[in-house]
Tab-separated table of C-alpha atoms and ligand atoms in Angstrom:
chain	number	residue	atom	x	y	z
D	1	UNK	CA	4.543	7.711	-4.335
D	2	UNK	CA	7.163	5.154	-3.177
D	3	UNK	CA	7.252	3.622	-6.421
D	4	UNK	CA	7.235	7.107	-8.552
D	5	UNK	CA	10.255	8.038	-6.272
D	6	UNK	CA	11.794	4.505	-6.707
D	7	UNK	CA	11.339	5.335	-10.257
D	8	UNK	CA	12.906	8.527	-10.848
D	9	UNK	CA	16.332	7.408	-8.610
D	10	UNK	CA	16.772	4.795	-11.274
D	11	UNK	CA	16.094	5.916	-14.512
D	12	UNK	CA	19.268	7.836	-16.139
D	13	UNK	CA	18.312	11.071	-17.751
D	14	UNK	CA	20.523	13.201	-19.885
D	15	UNK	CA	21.376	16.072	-18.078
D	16	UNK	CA	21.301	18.669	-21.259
D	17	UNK	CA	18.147	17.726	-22.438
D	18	UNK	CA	16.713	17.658	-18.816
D	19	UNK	CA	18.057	20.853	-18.271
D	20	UNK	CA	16.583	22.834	-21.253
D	21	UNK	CA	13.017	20.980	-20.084
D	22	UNK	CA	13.632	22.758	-17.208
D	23	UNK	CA	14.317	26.366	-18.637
D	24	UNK	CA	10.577	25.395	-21.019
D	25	UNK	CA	8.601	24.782	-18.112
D	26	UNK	CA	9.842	27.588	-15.895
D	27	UNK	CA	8.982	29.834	-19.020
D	28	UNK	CA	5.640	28.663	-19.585
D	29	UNK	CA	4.531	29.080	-15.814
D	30	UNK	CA	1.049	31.219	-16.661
D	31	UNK	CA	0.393	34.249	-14.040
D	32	UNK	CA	-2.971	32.737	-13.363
D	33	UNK	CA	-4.097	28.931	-12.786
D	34	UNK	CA	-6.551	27.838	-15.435
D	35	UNK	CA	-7.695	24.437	-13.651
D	36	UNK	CA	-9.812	23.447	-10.630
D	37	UNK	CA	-8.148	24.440	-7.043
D	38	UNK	CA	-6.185	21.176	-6.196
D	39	UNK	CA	-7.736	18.697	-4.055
D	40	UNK	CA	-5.215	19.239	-1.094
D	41	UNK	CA	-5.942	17.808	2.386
D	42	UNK	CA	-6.853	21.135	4.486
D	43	UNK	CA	-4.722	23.335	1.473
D	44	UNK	CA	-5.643	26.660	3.486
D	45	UNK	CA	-4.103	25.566	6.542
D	46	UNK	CA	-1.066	24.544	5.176
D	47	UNK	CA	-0.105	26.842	2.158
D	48	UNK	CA	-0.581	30.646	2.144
D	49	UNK	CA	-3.096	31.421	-0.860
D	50	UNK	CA	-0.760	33.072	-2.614
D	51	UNK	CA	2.295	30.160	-2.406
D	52	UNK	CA	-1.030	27.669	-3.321
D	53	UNK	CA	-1.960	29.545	-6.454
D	54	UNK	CA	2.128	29.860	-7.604
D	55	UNK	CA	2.112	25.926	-7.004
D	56	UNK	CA	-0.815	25.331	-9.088
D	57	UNK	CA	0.552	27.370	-11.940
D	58	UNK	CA	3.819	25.820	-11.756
D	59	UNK	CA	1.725	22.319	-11.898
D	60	UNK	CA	0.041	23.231	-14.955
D	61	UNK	CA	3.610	24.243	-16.443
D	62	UNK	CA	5.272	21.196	-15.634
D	63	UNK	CA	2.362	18.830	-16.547
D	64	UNK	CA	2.920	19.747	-20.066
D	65	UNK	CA	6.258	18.075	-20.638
D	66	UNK	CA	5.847	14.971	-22.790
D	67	UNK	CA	8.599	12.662	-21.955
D	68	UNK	CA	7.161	10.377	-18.753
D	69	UNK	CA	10.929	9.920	-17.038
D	70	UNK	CA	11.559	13.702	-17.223
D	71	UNK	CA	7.576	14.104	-16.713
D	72	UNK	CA	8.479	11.921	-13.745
D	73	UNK	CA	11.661	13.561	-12.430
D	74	UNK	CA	10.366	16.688	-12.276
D	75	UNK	CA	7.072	15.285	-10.172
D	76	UNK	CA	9.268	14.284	-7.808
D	77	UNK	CA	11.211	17.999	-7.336
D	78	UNK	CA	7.881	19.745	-7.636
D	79	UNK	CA	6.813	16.932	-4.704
D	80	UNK	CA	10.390	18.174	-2.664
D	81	UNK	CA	8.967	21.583	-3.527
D	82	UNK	CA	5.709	21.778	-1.996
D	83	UNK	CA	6.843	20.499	1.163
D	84	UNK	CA	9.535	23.121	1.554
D	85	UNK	CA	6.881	25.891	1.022
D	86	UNK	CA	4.256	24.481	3.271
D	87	UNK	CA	3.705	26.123	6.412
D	88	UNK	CA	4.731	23.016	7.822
D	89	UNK	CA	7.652	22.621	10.493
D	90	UNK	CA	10.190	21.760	8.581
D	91	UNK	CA	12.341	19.553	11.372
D	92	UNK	CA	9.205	17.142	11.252
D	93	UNK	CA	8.401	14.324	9.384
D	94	UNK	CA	4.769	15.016	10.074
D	95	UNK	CA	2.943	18.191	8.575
D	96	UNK	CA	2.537	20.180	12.054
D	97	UNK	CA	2.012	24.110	11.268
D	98	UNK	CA	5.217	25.898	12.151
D	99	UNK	CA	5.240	27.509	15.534
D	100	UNK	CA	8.075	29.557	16.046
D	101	UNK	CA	7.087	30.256	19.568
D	102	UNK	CA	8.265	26.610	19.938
D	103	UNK	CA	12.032	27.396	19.470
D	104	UNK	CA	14.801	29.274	21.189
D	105	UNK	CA	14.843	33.452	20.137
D	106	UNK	CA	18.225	32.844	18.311
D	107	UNK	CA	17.378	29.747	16.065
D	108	UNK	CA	17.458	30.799	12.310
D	109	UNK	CA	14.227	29.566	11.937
D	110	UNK	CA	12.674	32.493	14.045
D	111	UNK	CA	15.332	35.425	13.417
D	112	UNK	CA	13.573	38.562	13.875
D	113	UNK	CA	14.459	40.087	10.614
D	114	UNK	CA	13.394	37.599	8.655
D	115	UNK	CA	11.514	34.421	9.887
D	116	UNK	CA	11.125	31.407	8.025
D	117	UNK	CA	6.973	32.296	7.967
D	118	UNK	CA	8.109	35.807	6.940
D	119	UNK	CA	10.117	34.437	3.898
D	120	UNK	CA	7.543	31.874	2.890
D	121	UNK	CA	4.589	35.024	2.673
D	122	UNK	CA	6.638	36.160	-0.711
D	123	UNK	CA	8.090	32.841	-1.658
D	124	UNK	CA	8.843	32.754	-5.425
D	125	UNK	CA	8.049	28.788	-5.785
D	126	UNK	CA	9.848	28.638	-8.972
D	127	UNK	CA	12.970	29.793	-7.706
D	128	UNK	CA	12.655	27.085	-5.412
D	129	UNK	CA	11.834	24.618	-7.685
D	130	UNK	CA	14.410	25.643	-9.739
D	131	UNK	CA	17.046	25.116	-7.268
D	132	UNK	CA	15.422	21.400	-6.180
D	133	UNK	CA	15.675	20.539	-9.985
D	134	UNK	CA	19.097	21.891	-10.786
D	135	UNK	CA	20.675	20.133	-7.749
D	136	UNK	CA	18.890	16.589	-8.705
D	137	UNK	CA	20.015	16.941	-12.046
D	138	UNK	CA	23.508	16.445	-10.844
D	139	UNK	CA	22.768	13.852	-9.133
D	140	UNK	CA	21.175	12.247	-11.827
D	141	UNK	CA	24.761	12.447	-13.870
D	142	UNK	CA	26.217	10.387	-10.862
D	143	UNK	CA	23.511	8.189	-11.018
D	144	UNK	CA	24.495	7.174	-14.754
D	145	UNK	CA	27.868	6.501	-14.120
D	146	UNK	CA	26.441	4.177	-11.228
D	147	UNK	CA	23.910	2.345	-13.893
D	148	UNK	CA	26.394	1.833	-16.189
D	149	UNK	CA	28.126	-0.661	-13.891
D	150	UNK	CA	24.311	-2.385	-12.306
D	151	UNK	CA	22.012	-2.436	-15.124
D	152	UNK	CA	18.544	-0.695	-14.747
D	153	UNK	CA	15.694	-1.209	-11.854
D	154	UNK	CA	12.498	-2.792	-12.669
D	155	UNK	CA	9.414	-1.822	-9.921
D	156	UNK	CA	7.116	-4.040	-9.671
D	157	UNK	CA	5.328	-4.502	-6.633
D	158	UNK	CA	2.965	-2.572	-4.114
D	159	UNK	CA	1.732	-4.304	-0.679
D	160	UNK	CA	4.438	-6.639	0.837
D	161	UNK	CA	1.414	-8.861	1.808
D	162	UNK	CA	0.962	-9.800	-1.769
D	163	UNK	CA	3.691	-9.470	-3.952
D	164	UNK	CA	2.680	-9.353	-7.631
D	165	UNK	CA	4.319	-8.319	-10.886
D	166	UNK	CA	1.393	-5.282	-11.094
D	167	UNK	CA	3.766	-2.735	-12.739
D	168	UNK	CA	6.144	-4.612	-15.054
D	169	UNK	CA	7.865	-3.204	-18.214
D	170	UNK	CA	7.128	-5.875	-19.684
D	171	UNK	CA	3.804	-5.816	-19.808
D	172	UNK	CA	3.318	-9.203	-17.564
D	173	UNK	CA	1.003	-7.109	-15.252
D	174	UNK	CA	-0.971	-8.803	-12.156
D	175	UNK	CA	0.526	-11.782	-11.655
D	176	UNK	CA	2.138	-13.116	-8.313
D	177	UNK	CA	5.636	-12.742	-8.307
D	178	UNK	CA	6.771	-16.346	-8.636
D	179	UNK	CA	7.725	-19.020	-6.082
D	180	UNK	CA	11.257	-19.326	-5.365
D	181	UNK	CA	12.482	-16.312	-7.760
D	182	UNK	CA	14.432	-13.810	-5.499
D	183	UNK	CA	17.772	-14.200	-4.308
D	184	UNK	CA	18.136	-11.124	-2.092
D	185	UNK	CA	15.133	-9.251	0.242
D	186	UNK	CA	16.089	-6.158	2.254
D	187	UNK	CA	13.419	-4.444	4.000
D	188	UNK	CA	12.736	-1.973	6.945
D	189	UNK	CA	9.193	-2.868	7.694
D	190	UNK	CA	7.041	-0.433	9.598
D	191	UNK	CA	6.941	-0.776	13.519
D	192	UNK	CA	3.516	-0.840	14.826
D	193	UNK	CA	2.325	2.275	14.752
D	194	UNK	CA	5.370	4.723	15.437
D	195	UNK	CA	5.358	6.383	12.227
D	196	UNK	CA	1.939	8.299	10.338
D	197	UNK	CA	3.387	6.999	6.775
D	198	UNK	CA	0.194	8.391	4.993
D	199	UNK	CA	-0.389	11.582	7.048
D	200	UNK	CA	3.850	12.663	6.168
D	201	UNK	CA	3.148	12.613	3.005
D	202	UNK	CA	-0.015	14.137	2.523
D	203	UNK	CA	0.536	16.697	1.084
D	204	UNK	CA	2.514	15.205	-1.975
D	205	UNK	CA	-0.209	12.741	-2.665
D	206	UNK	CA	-2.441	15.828	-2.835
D	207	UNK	CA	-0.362	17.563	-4.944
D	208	UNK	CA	0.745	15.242	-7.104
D	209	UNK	CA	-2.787	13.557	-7.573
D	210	UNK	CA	-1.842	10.277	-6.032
D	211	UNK	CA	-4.634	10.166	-3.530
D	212	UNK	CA	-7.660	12.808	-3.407
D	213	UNK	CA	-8.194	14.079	0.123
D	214	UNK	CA	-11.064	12.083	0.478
D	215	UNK	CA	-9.144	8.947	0.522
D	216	UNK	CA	-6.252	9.145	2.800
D	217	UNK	CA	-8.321	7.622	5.319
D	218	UNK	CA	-8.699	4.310	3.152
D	219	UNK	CA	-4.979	4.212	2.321
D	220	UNK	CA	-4.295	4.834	5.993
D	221	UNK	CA	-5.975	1.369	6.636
D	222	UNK	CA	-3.456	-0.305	3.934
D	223	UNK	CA	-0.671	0.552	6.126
D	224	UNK	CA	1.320	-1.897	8.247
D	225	UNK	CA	1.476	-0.606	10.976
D	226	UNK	CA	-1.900	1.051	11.153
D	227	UNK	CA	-3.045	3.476	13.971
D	228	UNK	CA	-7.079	3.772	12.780
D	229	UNK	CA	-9.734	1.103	13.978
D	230	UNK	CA	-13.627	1.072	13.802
D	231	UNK	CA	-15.367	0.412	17.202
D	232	UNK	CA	-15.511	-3.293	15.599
D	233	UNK	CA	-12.115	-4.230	15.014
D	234	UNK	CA	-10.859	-2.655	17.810
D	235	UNK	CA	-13.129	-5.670	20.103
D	236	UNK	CA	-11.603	-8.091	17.673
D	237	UNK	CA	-7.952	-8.725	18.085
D	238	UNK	CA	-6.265	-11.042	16.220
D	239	UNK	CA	-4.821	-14.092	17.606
D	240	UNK	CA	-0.871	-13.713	17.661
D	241	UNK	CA	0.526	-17.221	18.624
D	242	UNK	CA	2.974	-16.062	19.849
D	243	UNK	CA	3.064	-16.841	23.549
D	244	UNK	CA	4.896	-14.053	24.764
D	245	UNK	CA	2.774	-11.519	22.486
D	246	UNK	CA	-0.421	-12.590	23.600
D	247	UNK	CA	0.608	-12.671	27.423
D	248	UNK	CA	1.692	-8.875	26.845
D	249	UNK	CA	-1.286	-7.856	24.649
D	250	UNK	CA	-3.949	-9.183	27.308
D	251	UNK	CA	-2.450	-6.486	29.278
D	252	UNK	CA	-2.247	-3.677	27.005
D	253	UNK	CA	-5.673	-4.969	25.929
D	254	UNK	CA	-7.094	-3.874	29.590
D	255	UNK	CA	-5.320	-0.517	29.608
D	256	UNK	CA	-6.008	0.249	25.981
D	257	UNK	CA	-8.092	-1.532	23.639
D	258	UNK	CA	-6.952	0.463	20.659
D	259	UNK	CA	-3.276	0.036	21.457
D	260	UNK	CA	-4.269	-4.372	21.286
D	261	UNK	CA	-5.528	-3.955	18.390
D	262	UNK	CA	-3.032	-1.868	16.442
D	263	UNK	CA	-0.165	-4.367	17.723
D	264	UNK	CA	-1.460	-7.266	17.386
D	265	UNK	CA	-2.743	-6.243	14.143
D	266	UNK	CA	0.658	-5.491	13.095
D	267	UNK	CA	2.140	-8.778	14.113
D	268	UNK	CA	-0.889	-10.197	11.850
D	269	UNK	CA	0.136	-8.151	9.006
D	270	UNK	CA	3.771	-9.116	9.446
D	271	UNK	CA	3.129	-12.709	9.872
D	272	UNK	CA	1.937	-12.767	5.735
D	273	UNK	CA	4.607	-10.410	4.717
D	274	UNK	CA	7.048	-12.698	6.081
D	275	UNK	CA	4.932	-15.948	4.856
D	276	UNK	CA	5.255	-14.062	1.084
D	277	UNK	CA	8.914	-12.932	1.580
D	278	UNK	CA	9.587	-16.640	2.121
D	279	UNK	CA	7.776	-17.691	-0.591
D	280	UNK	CA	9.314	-16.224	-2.988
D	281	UNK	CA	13.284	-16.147	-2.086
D	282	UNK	CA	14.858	-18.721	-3.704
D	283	UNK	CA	16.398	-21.712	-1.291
D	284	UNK	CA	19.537	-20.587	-0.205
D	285	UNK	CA	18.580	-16.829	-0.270
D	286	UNK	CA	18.558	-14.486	2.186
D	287	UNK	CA	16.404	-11.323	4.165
D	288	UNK	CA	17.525	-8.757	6.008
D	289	UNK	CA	15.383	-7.153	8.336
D	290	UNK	CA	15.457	-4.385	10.024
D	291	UNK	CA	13.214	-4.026	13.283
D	292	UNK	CA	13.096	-2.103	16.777
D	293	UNK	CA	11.589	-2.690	19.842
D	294	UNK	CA	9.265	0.214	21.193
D	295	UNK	CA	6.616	0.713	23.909
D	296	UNK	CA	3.245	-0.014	23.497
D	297	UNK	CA	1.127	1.305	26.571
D	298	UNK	CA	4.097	2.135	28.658
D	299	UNK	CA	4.864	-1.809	28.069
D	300	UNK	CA	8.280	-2.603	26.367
D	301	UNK	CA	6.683	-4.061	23.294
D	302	UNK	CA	9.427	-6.490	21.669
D	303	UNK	CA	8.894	-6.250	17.823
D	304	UNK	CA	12.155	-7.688	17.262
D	305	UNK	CA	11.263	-11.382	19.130
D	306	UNK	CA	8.202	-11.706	17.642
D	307	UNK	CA	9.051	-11.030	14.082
D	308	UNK	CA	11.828	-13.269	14.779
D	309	UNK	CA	9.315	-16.142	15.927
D	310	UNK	CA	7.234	-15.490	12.989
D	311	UNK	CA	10.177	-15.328	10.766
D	312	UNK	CA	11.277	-18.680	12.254
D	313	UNK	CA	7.487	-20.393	12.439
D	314	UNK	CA	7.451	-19.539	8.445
D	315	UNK	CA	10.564	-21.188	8.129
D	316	UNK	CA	13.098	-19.170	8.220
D	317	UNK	CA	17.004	-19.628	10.119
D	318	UNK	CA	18.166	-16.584	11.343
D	319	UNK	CA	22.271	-16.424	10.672
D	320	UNK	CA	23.168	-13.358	12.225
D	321	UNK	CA	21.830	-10.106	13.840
D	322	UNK	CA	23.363	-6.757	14.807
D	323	UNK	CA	22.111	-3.774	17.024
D	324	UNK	CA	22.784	-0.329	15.528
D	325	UNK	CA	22.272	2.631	17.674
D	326	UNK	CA	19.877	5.191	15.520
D	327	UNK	CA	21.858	8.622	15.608
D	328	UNK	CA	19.612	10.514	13.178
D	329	UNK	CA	16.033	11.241	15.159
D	330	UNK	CA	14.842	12.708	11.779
D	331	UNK	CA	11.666	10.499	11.181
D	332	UNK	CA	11.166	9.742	14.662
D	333	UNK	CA	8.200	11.430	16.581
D	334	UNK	CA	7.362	11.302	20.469
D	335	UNK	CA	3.495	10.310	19.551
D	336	UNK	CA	2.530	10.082	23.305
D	337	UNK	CA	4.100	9.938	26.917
D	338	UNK	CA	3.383	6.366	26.968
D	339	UNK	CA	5.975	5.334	23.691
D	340	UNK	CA	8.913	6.121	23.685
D	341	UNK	CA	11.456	7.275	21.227
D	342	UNK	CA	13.395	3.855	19.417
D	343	UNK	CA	16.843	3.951	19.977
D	344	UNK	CA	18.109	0.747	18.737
D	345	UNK	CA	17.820	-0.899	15.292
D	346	UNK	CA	18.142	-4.917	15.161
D	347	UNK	CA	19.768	-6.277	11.341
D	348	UNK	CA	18.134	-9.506	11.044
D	349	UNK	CA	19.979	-11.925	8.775
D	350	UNK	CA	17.590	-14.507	7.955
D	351	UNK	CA	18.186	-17.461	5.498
D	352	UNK	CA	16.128	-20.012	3.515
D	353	UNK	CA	17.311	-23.560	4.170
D	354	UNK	CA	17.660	-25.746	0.443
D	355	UNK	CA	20.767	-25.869	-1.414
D	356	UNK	CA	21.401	-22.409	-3.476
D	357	UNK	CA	21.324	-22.595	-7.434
D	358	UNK	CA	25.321	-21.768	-7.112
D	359	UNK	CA	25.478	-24.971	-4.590
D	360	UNK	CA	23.562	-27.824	-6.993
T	1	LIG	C1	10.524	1.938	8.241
T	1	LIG	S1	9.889	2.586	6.702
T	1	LIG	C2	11.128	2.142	5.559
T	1	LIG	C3	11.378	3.210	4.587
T	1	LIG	C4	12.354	2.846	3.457
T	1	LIG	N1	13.366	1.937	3.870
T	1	LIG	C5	12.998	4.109	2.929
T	1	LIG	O1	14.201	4.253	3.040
T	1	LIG	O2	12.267	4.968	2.432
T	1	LIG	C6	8.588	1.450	6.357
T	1	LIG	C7	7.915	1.678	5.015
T	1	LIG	O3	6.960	0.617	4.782
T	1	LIG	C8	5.872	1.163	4.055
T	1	LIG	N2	4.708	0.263	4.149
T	1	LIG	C9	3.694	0.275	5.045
T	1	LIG	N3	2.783	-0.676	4.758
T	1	LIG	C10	3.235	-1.330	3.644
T	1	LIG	C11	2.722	-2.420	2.869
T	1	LIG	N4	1.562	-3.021	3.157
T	1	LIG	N5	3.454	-2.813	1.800
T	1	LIG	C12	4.628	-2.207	1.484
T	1	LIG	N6	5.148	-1.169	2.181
T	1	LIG	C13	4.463	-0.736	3.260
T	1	LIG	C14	5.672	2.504	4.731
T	1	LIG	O4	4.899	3.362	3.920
T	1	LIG	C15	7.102	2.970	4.928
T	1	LIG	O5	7.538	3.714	3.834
């Protein structure tokens, strides 16, 4: 989904032409479904049956287009769509059912005349979708004029523990990305487990037959970051060697196994994202990093040293770092009363030593 998303931001489309798709597809929206019911994670719970079946129809109508970057585009608003017409809270990142009971009498979200769960029991999807469309189309003019001075993206990878050329336009599929070819990484990795990547978007993957419901529990487990254990792992935590992590995690270990294991797994996982992030910068090139500290078993857990003394044990020099205070709280959840809510971001500016290509 990250990469479909990735796609559609940086592929031009013509406006016109994307436009007059538009007006096809809401035309050719049929009254009933003719396929299977989609394979939706719990679709009862989250969509009413009638917003479901208007989704399914506008599916069918928009799987018809032919061209795969407009095919693509419009994925992505139908994606935007679904989301907004779930009877999901809309203020969280996480699908929670809307409770209106939760918020003050006067907030628009629970006006007596017309709540939002009111409005969503005669939502016309296609107006919505509509609206999501039109509005990225603009954007999608700005974005040429932006293209014409960078040139166009090329995706190409999936995990960050093994970066390979697995989508390339050029056909060179499933091969590592070479030693020493990057110049530039900037990343926000995950923080151990403060954010349910798989479970916020659920929903799309369901919808836009990325992942059938059956499997979000296996892509869960490909997550850095990852919050699920058997019995088995959870008695096996990895070795950190990182003094100060291990001292910490024998701690957490005795008040919460599970919490061990999904740190120290995390610092694990890290370690050979960093290892391939250093493999494949170029001497003389540069990551940036962003990280937080958080709490891990009402222990201040600090991410931000420890992926510093990985970055640093892999070979890196870090050259600068700045604290940001986070003012949006959009993505960020309160998962228990024992983790707290980040506050502070850390920039990491780490550099490769060797003399740059500009430098020889
Ligand atoms: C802190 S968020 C950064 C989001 C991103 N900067 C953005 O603006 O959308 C961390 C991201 O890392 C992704 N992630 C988790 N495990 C990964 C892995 N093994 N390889 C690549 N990305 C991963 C998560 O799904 C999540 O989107």
């Amino acid at each position: 989904m990250a990469r479909l998303i990735a796609r559609v931001k940086t592929t031009p489309l013509d406006a016109g032409s994307t436009k007059r798709t538009l007006k096809e597809v809401l035309k050719r929206i049929p009254i009933e479904p003719s396929g299977e019911r989609p394979d939706v994670v719990n679709l009862e719970h989250w969509f009413y049956p009638n917003t479901a079946r208007q989704l399914q129809c506008l599916q069918e109508a928009i799987m018809k287009v032919r061209t795969p970057a407009v095919l693509d585009f419009l994925m992505v608003c139908f994606s935007v769509c679904v989301r907004k017409v779930s009877l999901a809270d809309p203020r969280l990142s996480v699908p929670v059912r809307l409770r209106l009971g939760q918020y003050p009498k006067k907030h628009p979200l629970r006006e007596k005349s017309d709540s939002h769960l009111r409005r969503l029991r005669r939502v016309r999807v296609d107006e919505i979708f509509s609206r999501i469309a039109q509005a990225n189309i603009a954007r999608m003019e700005r974005l040429q004029t932006a293209i014409s001075r960078t040139g166009l993206a090329e995706i190409l990878c999936s995990d960050a523990r093994k970066l390979r050329h697995e989508y390339s336009l050029n056909g060179s599929r499933n091969k590592p990305l070479a030693d020493e070819s990057v110049q530039l990484i900037i990343t926000s990795p995950p923080y151990p487990g403060a954010q349910k990547y798989i479970r916020s978007c659920s929903l799309s993957l369901g919808w836009l037959q990325l992942c059938p419901a059956a499997d979000l529990r296996a892509y869960k487990a490909c997550i850095i970051g990852r919050e699920e254990f058997t019995n088995a792992e959870r008695s096996r935590v990895p070795k950190t060697n990182i003094a100060e992590a291990a001292k910490l995690l024998a701690v957490i270990q005795s008040r919460s196994p599970i919490r061990a294991a999904i740190a120290a797994t995390y610092l694990d996982d890290m370690r050979i994202a960093i290892r391939e992030m250093y493999r494949v910068l170029k001497p003389g090139g540069h990551a940036v990093m962003v990280a937080a500290n958080n709490r891990v078993s009402g222990l201040e857990f600090c991410t931000v040293d420890y992926l510093r003394d990985i970055a640093e044990e892999c070979g890196f020099h870090l050259t600068a770092c700045f604290i940001d205070a986070i003012r949006s709280r959009g993505l960020m959840t309160k998962r228990n009363h024992t983790a707290n809510v980040i506050t502070r971001e850390w920039v990491l500016i780490l550099s490769k030593g060797g003399v740059p290509e500009w430098g020889r």
